[in-house]
Short mmCIF file of C-alpha atoms and ligand atoms in Angstrom, two decimals:
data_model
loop_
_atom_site.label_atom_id
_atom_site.label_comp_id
_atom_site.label_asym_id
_atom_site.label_seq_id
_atom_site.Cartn_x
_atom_site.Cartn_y
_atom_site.Cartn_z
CA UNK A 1 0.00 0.00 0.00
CA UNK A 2 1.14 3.57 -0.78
CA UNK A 3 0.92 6.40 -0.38
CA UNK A 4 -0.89 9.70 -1.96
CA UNK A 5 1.46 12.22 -3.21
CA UNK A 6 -1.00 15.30 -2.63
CA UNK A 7 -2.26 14.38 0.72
CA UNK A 8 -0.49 11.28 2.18
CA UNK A 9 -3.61 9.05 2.55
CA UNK A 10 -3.18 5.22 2.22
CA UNK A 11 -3.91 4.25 -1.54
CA UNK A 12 -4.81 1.17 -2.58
CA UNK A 13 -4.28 0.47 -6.73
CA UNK A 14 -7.30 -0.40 -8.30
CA UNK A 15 -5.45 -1.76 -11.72
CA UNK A 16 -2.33 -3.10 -12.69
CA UNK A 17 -0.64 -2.57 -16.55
CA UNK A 18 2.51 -5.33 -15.66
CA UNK A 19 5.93 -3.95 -16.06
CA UNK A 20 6.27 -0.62 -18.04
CA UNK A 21 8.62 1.35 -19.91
CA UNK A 22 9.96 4.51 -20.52
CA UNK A 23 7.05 5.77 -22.61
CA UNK A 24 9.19 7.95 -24.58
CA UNK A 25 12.55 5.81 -24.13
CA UNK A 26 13.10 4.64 -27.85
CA UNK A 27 16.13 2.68 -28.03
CA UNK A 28 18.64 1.05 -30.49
CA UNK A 29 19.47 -2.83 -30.33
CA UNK A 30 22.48 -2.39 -28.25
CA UNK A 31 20.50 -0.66 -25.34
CA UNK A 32 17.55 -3.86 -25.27
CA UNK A 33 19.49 -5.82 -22.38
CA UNK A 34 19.64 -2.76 -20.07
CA UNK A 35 16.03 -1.38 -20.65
CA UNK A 36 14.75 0.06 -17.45
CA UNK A 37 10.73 -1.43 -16.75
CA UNK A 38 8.43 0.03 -13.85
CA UNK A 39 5.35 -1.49 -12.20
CA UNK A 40 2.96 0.58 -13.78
CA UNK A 41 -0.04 0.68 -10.69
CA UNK A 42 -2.85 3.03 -10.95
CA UNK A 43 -4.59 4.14 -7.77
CA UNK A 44 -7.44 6.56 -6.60
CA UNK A 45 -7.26 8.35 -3.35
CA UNK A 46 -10.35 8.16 -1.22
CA UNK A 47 -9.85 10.96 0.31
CA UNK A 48 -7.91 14.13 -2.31
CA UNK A 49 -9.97 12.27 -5.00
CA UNK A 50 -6.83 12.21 -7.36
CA UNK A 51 -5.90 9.36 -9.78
CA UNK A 52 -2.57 8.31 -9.84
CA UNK A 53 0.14 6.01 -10.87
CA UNK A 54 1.95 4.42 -7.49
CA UNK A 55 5.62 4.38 -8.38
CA UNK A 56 7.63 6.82 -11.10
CA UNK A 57 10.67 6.55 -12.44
CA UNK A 58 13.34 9.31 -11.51
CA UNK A 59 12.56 12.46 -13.59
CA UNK A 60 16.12 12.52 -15.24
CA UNK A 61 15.43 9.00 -16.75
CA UNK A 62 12.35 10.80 -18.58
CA UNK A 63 13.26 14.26 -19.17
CA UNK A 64 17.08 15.17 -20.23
CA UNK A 65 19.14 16.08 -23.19
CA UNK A 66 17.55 13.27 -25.61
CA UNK A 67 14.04 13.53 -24.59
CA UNK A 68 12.53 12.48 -27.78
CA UNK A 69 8.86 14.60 -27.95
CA UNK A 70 9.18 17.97 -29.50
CA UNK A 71 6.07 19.67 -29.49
CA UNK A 72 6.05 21.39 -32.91
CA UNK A 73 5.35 17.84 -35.15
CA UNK A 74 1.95 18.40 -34.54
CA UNK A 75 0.82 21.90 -36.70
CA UNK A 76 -2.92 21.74 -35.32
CA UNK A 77 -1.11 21.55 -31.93
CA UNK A 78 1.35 25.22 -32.71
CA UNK A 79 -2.25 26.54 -33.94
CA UNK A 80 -4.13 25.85 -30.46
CA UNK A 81 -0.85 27.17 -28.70
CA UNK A 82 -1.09 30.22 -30.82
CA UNK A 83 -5.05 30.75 -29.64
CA UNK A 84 -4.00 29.86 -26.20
CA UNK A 85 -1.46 32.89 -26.12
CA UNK A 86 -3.65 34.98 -27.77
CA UNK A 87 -6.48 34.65 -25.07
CA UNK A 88 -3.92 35.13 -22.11
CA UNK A 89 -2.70 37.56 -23.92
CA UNK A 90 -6.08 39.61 -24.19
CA UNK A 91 -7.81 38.65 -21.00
CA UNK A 92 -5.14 38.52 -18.49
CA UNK A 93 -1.78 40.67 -19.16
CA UNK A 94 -3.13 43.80 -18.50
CA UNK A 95 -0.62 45.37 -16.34
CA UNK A 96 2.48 47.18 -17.26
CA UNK A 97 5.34 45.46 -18.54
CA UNK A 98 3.58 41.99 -17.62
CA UNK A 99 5.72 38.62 -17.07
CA UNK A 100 5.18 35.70 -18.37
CA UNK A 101 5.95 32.09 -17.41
CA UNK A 102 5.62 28.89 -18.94
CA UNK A 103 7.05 25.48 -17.42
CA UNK A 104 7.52 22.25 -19.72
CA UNK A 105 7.56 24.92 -22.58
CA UNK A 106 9.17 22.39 -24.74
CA UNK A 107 10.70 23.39 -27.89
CA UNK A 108 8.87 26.90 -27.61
CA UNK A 109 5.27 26.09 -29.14
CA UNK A 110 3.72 28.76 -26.98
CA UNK A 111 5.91 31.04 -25.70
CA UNK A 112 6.94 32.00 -29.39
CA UNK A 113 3.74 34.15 -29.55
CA UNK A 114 4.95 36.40 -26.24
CA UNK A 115 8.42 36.35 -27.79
CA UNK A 116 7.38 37.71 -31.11
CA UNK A 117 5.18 40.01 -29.24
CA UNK A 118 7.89 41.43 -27.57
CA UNK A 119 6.17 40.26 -24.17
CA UNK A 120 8.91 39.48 -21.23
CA UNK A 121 8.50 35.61 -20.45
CA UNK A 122 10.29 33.12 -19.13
CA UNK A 123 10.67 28.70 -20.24
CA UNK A 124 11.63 26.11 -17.55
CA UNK A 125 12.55 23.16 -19.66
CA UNK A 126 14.22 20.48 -18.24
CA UNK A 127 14.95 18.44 -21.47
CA UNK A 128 17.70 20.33 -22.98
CA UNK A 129 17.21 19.72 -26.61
CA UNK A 130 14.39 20.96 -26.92
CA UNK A 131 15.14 23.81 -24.45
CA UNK A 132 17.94 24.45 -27.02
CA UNK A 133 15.25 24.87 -29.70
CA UNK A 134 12.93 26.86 -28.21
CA UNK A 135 16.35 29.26 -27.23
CA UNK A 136 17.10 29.32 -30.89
CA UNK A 137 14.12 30.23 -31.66
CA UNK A 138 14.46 33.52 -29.79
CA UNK A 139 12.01 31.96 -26.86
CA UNK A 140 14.41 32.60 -23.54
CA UNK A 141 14.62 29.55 -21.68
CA UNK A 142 16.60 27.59 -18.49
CA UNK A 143 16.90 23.78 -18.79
CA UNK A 144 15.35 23.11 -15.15
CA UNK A 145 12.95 21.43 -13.56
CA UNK A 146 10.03 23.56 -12.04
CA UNK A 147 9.74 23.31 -8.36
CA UNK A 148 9.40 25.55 -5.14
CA UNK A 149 12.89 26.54 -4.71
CA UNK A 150 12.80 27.37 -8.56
CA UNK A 151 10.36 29.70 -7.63
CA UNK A 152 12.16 31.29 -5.55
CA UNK A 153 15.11 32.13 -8.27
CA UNK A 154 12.77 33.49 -10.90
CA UNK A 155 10.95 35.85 -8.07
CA UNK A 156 14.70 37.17 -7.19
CA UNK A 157 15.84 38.00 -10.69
CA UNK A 158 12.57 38.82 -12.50
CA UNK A 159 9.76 39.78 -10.03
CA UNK A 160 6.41 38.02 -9.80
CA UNK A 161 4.26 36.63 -12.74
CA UNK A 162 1.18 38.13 -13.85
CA UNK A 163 0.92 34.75 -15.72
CA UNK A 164 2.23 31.34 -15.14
CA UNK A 165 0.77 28.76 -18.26
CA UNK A 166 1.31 25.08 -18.41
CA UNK A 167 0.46 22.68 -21.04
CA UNK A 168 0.91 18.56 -20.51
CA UNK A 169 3.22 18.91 -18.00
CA UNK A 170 1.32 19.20 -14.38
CA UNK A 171 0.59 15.91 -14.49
CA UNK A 172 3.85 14.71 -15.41
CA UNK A 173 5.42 15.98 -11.80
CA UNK A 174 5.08 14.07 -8.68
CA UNK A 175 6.52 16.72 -6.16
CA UNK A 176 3.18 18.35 -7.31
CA UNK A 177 2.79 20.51 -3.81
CA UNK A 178 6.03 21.48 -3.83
CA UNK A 179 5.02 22.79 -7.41
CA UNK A 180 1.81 24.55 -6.28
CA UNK A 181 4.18 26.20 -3.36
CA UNK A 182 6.37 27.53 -6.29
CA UNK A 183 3.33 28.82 -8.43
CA UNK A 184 2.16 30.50 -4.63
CA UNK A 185 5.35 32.02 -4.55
CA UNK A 186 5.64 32.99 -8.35
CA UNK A 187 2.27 34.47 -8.74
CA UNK A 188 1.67 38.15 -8.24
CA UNK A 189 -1.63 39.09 -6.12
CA UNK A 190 -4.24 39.47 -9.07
CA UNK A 191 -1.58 36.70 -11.28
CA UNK A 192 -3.49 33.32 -12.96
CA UNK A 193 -2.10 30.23 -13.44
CA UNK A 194 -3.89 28.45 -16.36
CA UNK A 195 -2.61 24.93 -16.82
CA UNK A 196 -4.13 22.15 -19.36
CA UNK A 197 -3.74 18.02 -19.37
CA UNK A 198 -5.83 15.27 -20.46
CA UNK A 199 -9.11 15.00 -18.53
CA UNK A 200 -10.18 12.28 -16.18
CA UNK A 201 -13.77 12.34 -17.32
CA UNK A 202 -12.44 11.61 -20.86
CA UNK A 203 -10.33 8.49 -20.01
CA UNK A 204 -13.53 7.29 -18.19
CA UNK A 205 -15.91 7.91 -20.69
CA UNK A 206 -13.63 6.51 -23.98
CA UNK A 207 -11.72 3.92 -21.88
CA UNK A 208 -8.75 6.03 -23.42
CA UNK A 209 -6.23 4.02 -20.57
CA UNK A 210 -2.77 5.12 -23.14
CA UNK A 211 -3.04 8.31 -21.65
CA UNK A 212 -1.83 6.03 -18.40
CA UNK A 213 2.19 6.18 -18.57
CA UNK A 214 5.03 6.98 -16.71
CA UNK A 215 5.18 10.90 -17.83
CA UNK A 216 1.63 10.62 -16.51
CA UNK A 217 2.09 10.36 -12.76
CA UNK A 218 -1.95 12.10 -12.07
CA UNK A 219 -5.12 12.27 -13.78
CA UNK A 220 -6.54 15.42 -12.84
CA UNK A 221 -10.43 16.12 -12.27
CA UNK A 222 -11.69 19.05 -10.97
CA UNK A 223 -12.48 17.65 -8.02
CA UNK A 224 -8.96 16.59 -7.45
CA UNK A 225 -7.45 19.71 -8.50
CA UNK A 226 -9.80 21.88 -6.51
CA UNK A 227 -8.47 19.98 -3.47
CA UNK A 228 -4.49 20.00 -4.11
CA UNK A 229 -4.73 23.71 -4.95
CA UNK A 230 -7.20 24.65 -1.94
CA UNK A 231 -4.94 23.42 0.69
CA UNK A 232 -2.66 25.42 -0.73
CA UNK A 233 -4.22 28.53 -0.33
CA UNK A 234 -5.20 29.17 -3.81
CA UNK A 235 -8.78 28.42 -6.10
CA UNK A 236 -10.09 27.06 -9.11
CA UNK A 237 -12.17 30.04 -10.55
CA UNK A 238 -12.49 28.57 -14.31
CA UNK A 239 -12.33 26.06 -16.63
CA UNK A 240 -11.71 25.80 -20.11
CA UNK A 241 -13.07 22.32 -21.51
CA UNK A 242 -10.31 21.54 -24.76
CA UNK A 243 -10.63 19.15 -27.74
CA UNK A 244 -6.76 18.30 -27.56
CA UNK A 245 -4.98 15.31 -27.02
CA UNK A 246 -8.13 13.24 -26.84
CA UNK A 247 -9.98 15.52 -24.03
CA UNK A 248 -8.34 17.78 -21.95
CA UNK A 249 -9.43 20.42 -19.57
CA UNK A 250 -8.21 23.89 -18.89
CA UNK A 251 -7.60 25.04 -15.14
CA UNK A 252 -7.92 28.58 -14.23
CA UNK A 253 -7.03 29.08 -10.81
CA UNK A 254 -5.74 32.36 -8.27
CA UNK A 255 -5.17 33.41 -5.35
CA UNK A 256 -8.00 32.57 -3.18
CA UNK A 257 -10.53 35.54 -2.93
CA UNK A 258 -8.69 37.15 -5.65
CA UNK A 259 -11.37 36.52 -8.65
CA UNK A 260 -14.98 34.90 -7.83
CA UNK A 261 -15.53 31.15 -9.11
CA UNK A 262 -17.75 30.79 -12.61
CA UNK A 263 -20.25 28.35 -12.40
CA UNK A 264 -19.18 26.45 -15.10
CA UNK A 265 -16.73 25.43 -12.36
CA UNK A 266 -19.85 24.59 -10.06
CA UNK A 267 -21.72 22.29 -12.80
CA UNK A 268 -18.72 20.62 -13.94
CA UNK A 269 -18.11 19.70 -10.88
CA UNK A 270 -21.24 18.21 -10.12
CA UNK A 271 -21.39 16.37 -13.82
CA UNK A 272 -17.86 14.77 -11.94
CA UNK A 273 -20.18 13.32 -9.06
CA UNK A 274 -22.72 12.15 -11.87
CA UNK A 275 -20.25 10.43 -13.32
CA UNK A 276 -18.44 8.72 -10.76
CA UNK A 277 -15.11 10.09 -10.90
CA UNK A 278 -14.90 10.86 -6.81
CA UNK A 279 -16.23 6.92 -6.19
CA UNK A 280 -13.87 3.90 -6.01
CA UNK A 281 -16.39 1.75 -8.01
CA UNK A 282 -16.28 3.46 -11.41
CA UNK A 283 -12.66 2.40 -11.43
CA UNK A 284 -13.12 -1.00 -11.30
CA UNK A 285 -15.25 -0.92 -13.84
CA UNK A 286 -12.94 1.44 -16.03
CA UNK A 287 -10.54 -1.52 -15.74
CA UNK A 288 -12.73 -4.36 -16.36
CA UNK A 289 -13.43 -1.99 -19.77
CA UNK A 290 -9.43 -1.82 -20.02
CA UNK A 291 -9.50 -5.62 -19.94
CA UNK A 292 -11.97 -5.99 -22.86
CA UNK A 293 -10.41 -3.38 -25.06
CA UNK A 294 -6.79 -4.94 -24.82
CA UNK A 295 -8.82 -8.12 -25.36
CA UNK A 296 -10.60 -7.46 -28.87
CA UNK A 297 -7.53 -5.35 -30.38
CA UNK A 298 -5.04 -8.40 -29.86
CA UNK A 299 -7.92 -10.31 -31.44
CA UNK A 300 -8.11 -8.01 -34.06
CA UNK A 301 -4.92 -7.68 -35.22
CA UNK A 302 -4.44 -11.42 -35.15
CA UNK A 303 -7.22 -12.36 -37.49
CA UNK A 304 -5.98 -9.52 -39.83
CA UNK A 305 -2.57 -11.12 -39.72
CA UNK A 306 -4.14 -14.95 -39.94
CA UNK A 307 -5.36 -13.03 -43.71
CA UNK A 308 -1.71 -12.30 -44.35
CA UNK A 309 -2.35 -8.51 -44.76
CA UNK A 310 0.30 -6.01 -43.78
CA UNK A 311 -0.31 -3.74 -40.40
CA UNK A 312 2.13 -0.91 -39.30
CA UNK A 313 1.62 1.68 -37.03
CA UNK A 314 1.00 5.49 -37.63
CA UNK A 315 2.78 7.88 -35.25
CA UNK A 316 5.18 6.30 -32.14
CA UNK A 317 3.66 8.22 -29.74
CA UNK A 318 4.47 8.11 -25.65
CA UNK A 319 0.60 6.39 -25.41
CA UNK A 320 1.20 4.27 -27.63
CA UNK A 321 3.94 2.51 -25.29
CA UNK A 322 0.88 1.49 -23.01
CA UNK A 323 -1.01 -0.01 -25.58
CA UNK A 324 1.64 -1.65 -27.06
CA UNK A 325 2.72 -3.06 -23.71
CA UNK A 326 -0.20 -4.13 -22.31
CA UNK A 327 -1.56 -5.78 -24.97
CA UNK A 328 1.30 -7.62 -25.75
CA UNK A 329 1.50 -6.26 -29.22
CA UNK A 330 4.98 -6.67 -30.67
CA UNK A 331 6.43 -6.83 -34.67
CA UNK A 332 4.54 -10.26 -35.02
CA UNK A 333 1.64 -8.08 -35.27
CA UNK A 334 3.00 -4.81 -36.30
CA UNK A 335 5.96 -4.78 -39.28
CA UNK A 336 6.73 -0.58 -38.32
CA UNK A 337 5.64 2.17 -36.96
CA UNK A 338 6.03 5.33 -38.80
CA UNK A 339 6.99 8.43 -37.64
CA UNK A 340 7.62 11.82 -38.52
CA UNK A 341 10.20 12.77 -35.91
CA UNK A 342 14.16 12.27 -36.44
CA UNK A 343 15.22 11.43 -32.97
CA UNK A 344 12.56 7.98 -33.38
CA UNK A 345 13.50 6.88 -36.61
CA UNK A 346 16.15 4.07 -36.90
CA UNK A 347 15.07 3.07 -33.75
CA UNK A 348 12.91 0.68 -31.70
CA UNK A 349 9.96 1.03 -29.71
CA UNK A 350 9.84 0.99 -25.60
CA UNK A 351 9.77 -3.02 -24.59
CA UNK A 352 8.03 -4.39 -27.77
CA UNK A 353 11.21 -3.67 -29.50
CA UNK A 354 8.77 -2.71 -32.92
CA UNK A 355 11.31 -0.56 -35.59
CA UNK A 356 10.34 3.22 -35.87
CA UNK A 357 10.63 4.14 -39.46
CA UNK A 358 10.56 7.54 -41.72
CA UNK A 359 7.04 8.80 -42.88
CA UNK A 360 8.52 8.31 -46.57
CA UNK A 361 8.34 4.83 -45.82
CA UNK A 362 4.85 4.66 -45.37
CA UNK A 363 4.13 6.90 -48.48
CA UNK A 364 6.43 4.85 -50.55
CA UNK A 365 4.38 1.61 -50.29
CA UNK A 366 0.82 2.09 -48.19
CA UNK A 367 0.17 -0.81 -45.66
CA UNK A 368 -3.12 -2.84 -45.90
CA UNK A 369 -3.78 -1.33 -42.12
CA UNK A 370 -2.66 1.37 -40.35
CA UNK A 371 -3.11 1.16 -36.13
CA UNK A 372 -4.04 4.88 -35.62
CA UNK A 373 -1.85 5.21 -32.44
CA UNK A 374 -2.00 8.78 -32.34
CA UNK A 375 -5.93 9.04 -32.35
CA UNK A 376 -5.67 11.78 -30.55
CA UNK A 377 -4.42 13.46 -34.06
CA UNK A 378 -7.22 11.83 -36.10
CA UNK A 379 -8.47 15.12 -37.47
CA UNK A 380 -5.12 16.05 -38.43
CA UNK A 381 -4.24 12.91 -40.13
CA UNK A 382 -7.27 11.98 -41.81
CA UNK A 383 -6.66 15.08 -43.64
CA UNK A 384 -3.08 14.90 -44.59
CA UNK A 385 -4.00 10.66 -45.63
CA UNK A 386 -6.76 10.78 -48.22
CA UNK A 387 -4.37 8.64 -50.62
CA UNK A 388 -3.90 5.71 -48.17
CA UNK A 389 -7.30 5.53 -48.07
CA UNK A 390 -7.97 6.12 -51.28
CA UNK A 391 -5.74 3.19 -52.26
CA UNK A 392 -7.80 0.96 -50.30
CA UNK A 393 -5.82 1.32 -47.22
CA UNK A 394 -8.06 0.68 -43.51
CA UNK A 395 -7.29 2.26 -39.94
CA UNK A 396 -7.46 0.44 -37.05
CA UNK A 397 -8.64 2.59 -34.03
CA UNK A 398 -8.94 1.60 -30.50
CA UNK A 399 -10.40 4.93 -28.84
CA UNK A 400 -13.30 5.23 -27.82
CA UNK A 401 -13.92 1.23 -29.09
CA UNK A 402 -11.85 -1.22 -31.18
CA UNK A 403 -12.46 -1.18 -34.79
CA UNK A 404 -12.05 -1.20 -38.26
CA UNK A 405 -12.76 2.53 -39.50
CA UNK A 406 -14.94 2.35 -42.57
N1 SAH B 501 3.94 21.95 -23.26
C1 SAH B 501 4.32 21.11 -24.38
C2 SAH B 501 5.22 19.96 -23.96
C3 SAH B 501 4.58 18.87 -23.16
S1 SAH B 501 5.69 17.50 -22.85
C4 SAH B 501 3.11 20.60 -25.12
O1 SAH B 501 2.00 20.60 -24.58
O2 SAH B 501 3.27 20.13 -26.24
C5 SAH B 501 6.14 17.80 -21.17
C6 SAH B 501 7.37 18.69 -21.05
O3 SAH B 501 7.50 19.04 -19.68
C7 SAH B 501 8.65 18.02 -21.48
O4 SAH B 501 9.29 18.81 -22.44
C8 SAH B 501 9.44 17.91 -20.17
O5 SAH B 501 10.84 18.03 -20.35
C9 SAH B 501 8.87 19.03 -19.33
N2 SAH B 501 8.94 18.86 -17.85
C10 SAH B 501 8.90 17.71 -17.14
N3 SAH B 501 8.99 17.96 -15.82
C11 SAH B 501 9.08 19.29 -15.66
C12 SAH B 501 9.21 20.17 -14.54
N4 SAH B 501 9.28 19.72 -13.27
N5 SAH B 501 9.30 21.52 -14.77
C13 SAH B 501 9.24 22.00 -16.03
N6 SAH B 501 9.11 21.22 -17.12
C14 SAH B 501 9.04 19.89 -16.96
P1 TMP B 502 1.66 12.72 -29.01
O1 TMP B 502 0.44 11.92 -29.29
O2 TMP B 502 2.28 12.34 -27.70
O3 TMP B 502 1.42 14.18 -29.21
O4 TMP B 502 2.81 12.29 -30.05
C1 TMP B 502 2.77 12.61 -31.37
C2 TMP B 502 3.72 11.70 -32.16
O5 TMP B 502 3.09 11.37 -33.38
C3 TMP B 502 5.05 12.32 -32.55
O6 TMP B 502 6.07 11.33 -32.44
C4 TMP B 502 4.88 12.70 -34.02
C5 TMP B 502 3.91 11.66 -34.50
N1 TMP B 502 3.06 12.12 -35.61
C6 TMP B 502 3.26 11.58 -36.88
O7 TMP B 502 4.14 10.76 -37.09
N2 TMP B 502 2.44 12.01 -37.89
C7 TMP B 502 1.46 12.92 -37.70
O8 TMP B 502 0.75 13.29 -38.65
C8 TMP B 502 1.24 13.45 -36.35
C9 TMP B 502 0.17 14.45 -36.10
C10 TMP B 502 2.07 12.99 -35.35
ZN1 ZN B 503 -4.98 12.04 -1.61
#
């Protein structure tokens, strides 16, 4: 039994994905026999509410100077980081000279719009190469990670924030309160913090358990949030319900008393209550749905196979690690993956050892089936594949259920 990282209760995991790895930690054949694998637990706290995995790997083995996810592959991704700035840029830097601070700013997706704007801002990026990117790009950033202390640092050389923006990144850091203490500490008076991640009432409702990894140490709710943020003397005043990455929600939050609380904040979180997400039973059943999904895709993908067709897989994505994993899916099943970023190419896939290959590849001779790992991108890539489809080629998708895509 362990532990909750926000408020110490005894937590008891309610599901169990076997041994995990690095989600992100694509490897060459010389580095199989010294793979690192986790015990990739999920538990729910009775009492903060928050979902949550029960052991993660040290930081530095995710997030350092090969860290292979760089932000700006996606285009419909650099478009909703563009609206994003624009909104904080209109609603909530109206003071003079405002300051600006983004952690997990990546290779500079967002914090390109203050830069060209000539707004003062500030990246904490641990992962270096991308850090050097978003540098290069003219987008001022320290290779760090984000914690109180940090805080601290940034307050003594560049004053308090009037905003401090986060995007897929809260959830990756399990010295969470010490990060709430920092954002305390960073944020002037009247400041916001707006921070997005995948949504816990969209993994419930699609079953979408790849967003489940070892970058993803919580699952935030609002109810969850409300509660790590309220014991720290600040408030959720707003959300911001987002499309992206398969569901995600936007947090507003402040001081508390600084800004009154919109009741979109009030009937979201009742909708939470309706459906489940602050009950130990709806978890159970979210795994026994797990269960059956991993169940019919492995059953799927055999009887395609058992027809002698070729399958490959579009995008290596970090969630695609858990569904690769936990199914038990390896390169009996899957010849490729394809992928449009450098760093993955040449090289193998996280524990089912599957080889990452150039787009071009895919281009050059279409596959009978394509496993849509990156569903989260469907939009995107339905778009940019109407040949492969037009050639007779099929997707395989596995969010919200398994199937065949007509
Ligand atoms: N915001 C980008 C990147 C998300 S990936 C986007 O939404 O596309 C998560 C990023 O957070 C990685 O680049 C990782 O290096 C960084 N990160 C991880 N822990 C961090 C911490 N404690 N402080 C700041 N950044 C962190
Ligand atoms: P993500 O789901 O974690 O954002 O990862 C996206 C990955 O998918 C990244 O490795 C790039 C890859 N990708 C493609 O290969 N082709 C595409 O069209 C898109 C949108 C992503
Ligand atoms: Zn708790």
């Amino acid at each position: 039994m362990g532990k909750c990282l926000i408020c110490n209760s005894v937590i008891d995991p309610f599901m169990s994905f076997g041994k995990m790895p690095i989600a992100n930690g694509f490897l060459t054949p010389e580095q199989f026999g010294d793979e690192y694998f986790f015990d990739m637990y999920v538990a729910f706290c009775p009492e903060c509410k928050m979902v949550q995995l029960t052991e993660q790997p040290d930081p530095e083995k995710m997030f350092h100077e090969n860290y292979a996810f760089f932000s700006s592959t996606s285009s419909r991704m650099a478009i909703h980081f563009k609206e994003f700035a624009e909104h904080v840029k209109k609603d909530f830097l109206n003071a003079a000279d405002p300051f600006v601070v983004e952690i997990g700013c990546n290779d500079g997706i967002m914090l390109q719009n203050f830069a060209k704007a000539g707004i003062r801002h500030l990246g904490i990026e641990p992962s270096s190469n991308v850090a050097k990117v978003a540098n290069e790009k003219g987008v001022r950033t320290i290779s760090r990670f984000f914690d109180a202390n940090l805080a601290r640092d940034i307050v003594n050389e560049h004053g308090q924030a009037d905003a401090f923006l986060a995007a897929n990144v809260m959830c990756h850091i399990s010295n969470f309160n010490s990060v709430i203490e920092g954002i305390g500490i960073l944020l002037k008076p009247k400041g916001v913090v707006m921070f997005e991640d995948p949504y816990l009432g969209d993994v419930i409702e699609k079953t979408s358990y790849d967003q489940i990894y070892d970058e993803h140490v919580f699952l935030f709710s609002l109810t969850s949030i409300q509660y790590a943020f309220g014991r720290l003397g600040m408030e959720l005043i707003d959300i911001e319900p987002q499309s992206t990455h398969g569901g995600s929600m936007r947090y507003v939050i402040a001081h508390k008393g600084a800004y009154p609380v919109s009741d979109k904040v009030k009937s979201q979180l009742k909708k939470e209550k309706e459906l489940g997400l602050d009950n130990r039973s709806t978890y159970d059943v979210f795994r026994k749905n797990c269960e059956q999904s991993r169940d019919s895709l492995k059953l799927l993908l055999q009887e395609i196979k058992r027809q002698g067709k070729q399958i490959v897989g579009y995008a290596a994505t970090s969630k695609s690690t858990t569904v690769l994993n936990y199914c038990g899916i390896n390169s009996d099943l899957i010849d490729y993956i394809s992928d449009t970023t450098p760093i993955k190419q040449g090289k193998f896939s996280p524990g089912m050892h599957i080889p990452v290959r150039a787009y071009d590849e895919f281009v050059k001779k279409y596959p009978d089936y394509a496993v849509l790992l990156a569903w989260n991108h469907a939009e995107e890539i339905m778009a940019k594949e109407k040949k492969f489809m037009e050639s007779g080629g099929k997707w395989i998708s596995f969010v919200p259920k398994v199937q065949v895509m007509k």
